[in-house]
Short mmCIF file of C-alpha atoms in Angstrom, two decimals:
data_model
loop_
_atom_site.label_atom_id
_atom_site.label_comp_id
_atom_site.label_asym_id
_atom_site.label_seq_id
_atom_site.Cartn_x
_atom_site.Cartn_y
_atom_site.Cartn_z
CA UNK A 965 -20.85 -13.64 5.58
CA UNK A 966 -16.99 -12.96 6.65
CA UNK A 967 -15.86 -8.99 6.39
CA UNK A 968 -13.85 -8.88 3.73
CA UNK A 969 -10.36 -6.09 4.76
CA UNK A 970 -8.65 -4.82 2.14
CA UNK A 971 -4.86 -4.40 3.33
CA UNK A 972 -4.18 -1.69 0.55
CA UNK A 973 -4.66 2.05 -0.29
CA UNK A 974 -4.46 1.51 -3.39
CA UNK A 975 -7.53 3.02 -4.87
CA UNK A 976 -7.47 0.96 -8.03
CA UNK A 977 -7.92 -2.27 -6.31
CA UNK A 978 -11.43 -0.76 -4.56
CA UNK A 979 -12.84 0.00 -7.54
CA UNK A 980 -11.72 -3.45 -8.99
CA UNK A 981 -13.90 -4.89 -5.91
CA UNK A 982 -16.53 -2.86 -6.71
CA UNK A 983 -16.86 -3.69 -10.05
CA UNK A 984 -17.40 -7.29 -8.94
CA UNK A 985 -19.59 -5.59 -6.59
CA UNK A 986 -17.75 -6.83 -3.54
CA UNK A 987 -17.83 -4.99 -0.39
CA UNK A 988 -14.59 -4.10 1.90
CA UNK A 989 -12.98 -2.34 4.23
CA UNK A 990 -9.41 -0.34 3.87
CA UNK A 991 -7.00 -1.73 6.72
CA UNK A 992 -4.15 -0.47 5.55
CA UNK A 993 -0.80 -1.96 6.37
CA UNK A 994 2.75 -0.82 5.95
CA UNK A 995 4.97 -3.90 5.54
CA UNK A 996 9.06 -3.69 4.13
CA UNK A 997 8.98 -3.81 0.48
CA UNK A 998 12.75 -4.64 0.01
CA UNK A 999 13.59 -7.70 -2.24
CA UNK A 1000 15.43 -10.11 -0.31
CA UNK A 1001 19.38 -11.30 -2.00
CA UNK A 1002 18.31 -13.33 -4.92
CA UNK A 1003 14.95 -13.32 -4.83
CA UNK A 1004 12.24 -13.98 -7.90
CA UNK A 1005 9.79 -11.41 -9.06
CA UNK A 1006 6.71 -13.65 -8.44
CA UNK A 1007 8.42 -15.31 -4.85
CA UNK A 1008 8.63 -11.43 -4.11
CA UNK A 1009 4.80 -10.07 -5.08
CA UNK A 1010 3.61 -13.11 -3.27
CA UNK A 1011 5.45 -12.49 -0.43
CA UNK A 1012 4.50 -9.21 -0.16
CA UNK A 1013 0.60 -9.77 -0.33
CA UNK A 1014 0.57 -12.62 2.36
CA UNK A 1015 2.85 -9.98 4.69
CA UNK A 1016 0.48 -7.02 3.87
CA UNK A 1017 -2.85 -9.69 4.51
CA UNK A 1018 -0.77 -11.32 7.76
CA UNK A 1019 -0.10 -7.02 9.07
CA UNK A 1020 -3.80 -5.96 8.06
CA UNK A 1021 -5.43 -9.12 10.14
CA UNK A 1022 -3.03 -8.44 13.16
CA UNK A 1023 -4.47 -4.94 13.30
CA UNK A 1024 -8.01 -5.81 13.34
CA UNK A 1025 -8.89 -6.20 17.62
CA UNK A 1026 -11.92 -8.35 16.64
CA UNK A 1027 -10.75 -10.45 13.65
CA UNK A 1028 -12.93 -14.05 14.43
CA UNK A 1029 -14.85 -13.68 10.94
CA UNK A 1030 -12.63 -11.18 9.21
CA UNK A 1031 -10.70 -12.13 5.72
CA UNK A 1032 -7.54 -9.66 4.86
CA UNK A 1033 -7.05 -9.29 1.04
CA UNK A 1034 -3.48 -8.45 0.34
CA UNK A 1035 -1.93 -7.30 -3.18
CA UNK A 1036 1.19 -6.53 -4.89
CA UNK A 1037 2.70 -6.29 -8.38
CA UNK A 1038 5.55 -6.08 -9.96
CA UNK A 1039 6.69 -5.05 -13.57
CA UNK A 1040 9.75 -7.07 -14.43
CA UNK A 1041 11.88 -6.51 -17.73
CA UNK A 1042 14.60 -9.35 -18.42
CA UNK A 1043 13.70 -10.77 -14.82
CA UNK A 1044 14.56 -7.80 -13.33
CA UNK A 1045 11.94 -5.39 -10.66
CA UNK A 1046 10.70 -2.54 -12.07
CA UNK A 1047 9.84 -0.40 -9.16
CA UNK A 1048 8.57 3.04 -8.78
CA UNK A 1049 11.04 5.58 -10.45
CA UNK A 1050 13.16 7.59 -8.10
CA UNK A 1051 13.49 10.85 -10.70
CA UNK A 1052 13.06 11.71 -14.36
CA UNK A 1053 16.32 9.92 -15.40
CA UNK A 1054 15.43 6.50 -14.09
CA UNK A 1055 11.53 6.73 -15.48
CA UNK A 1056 13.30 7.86 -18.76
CA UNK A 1057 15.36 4.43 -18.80
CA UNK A 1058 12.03 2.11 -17.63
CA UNK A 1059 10.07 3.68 -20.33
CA UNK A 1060 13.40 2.95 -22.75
CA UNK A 1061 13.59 -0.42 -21.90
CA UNK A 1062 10.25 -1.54 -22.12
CA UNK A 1063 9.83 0.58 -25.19
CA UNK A 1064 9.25 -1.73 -28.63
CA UNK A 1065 9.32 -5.22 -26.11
CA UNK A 1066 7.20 -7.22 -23.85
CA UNK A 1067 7.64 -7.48 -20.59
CA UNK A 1068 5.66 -8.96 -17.93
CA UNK A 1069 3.39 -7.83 -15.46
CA UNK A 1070 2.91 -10.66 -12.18
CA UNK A 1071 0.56 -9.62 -9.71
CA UNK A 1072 0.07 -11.79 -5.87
CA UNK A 1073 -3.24 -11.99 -4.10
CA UNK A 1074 -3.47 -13.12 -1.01
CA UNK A 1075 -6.44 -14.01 1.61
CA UNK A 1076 -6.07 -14.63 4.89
CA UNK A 1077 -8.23 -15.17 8.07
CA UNK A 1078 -8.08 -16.92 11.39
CA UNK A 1079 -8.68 -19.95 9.78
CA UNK A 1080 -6.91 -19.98 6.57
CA UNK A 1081 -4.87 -18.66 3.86
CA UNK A 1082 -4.26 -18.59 0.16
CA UNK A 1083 -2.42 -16.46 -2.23
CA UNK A 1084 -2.05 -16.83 -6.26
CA UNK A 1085 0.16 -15.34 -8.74
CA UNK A 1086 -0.84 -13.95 -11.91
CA UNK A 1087 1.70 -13.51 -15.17
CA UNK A 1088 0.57 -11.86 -17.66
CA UNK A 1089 2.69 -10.24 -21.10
CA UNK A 1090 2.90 -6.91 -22.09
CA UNK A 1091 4.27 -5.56 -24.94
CA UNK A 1092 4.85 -1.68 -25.64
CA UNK A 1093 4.88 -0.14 -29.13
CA UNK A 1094 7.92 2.00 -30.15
CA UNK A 1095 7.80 4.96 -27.86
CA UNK A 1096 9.74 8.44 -29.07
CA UNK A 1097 11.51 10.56 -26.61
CA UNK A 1098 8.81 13.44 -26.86
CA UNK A 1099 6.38 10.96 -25.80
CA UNK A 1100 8.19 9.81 -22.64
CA UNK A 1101 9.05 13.33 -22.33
CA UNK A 1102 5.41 14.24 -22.12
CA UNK A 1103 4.24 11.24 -20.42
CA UNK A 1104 6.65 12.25 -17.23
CA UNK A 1105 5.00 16.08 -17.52
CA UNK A 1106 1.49 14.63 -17.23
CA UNK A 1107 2.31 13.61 -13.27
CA UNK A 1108 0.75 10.07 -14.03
CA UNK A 1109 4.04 7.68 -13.67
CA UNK A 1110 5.41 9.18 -10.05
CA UNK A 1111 3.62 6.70 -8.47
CA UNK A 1112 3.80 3.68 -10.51
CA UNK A 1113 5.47 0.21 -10.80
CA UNK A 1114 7.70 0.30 -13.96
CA UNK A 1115 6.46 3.97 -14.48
CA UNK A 1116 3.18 3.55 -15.87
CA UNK A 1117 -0.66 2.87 -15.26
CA UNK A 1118 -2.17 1.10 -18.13
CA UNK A 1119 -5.86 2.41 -17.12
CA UNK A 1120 -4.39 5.56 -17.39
CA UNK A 1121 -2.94 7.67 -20.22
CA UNK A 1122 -0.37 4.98 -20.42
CA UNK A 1123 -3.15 2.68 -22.60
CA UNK A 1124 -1.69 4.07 -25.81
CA UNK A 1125 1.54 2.44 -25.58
CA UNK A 1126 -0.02 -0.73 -24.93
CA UNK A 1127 -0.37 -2.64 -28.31
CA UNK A 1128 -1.25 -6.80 -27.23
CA UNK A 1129 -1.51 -8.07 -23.68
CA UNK A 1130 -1.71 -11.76 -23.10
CA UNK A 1131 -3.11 -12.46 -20.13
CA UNK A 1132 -5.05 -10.27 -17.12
CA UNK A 1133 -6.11 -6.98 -18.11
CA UNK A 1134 -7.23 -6.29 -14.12
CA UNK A 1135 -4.28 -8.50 -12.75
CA UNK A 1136 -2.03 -5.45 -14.51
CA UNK A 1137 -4.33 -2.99 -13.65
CA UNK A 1138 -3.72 -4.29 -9.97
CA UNK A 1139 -5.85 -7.22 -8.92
CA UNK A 1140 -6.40 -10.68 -10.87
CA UNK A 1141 -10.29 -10.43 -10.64
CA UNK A 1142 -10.98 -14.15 -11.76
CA UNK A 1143 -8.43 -15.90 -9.68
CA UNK A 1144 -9.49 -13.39 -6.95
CA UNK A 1145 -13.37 -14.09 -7.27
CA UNK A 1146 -12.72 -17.81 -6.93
CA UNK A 1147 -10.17 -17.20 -3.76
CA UNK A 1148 -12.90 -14.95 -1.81
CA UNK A 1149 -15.75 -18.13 -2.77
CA UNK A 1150 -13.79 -20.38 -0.97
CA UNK A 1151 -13.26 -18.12 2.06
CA UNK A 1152 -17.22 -17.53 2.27
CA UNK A 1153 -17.44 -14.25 -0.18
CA UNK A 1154 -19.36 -13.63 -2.85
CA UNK A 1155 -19.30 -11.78 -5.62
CA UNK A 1156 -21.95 -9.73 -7.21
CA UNK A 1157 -23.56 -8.61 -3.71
CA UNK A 1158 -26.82 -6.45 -3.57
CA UNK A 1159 -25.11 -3.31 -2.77
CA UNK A 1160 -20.92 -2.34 -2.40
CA UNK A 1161 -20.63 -0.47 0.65
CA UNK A 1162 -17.83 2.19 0.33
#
């Protein structure tokens, strides 16, 4: 069976392998993140996992039966990119916008070996109760949104702002785990292996 590489340090989309009890190895690789003029949220998370899978299997020296998974998402309110807040002020506007409204959530995944290469997107609707000032207040003091598209993690503390998703719970979370399962089968990966080396 191929290696499966996971082109990510993101340590939410290991445990989403695991989970599915699919084995990999971190090859991480640092690709420019920087939406091109005009571009569309999903044209831009795709783009972004094939470039992270394309950087991960050019750093591999032996790559003949590798696979490279790469990964992105993107929260986008009124079609605009919600990225990772610069300060207090700009997570205090995210968290205002998508406060009382849906918004949507499109993850990429992307596979790529010597031989091939595939990528999906994933939409899926998310829609935030109303949210008071003390909460986004103490949602900033809790350290949790620093590092977070849109400025939040809905495995984390987040959850309670979440009232209906429509779609992928794990494709918010960070990787579309149906789509994904059927992508690695066709590249020679299964899920549910005996044992998920870390």
């Amino acid at each position: 069976m191929a290696t499966l590489f996971l082109a990510s340090a993101s340590p939410r989309r290991r445990e989403l392998l695991a989970q599915i009890a699919v084995p990999c190895v971190t090859q991480i690789a640092s690709i420019d993140e920087t939406p091109l003029p005009g571009e569309q949220p999903a044209a831009y998370v795709e783009r972004l996992a094939r470039g992270k899978a394309h950087a991960g299997l050019a750093a591999l020296s032996n790559s003949t039966d590798a696979v490279v998974l790469g990964a992105d998402t993107a929260v986008v309110l009124d079609g605009q990119i919600l990225g990772k807040p610069l300060d207090f002020e700009d997570f205090r506007r995210m968290l205002a916008g998508l406060s009382g409204r849906s918004h949507q959530v499109m993850t990429a995944v992307a596979l790529v070996s010597r031989q091939a290469e595939a990528a999906r997107v994933v939409c899926s609707d998310v829609t935030f109760r109303h949210l008071s000032e003390a909460e986004i207040c103490a949602y900033w003091a809790s350290g949790e949104p620093c590092d977070k598209a849109g400025g939040y993690g809905i495995q984390g503390l987040a959850a309670i702002f979440v009232s209906r998703i429509e779609g992928s719970y794990s494709a918010v979370v960070g990787l579309p785990l149906c789509e994904t399962a059927q992508m690695l089968g066709d590249f020679g990966i299964a899920c549910w292996q005996a044992s998920a080396a870390q």
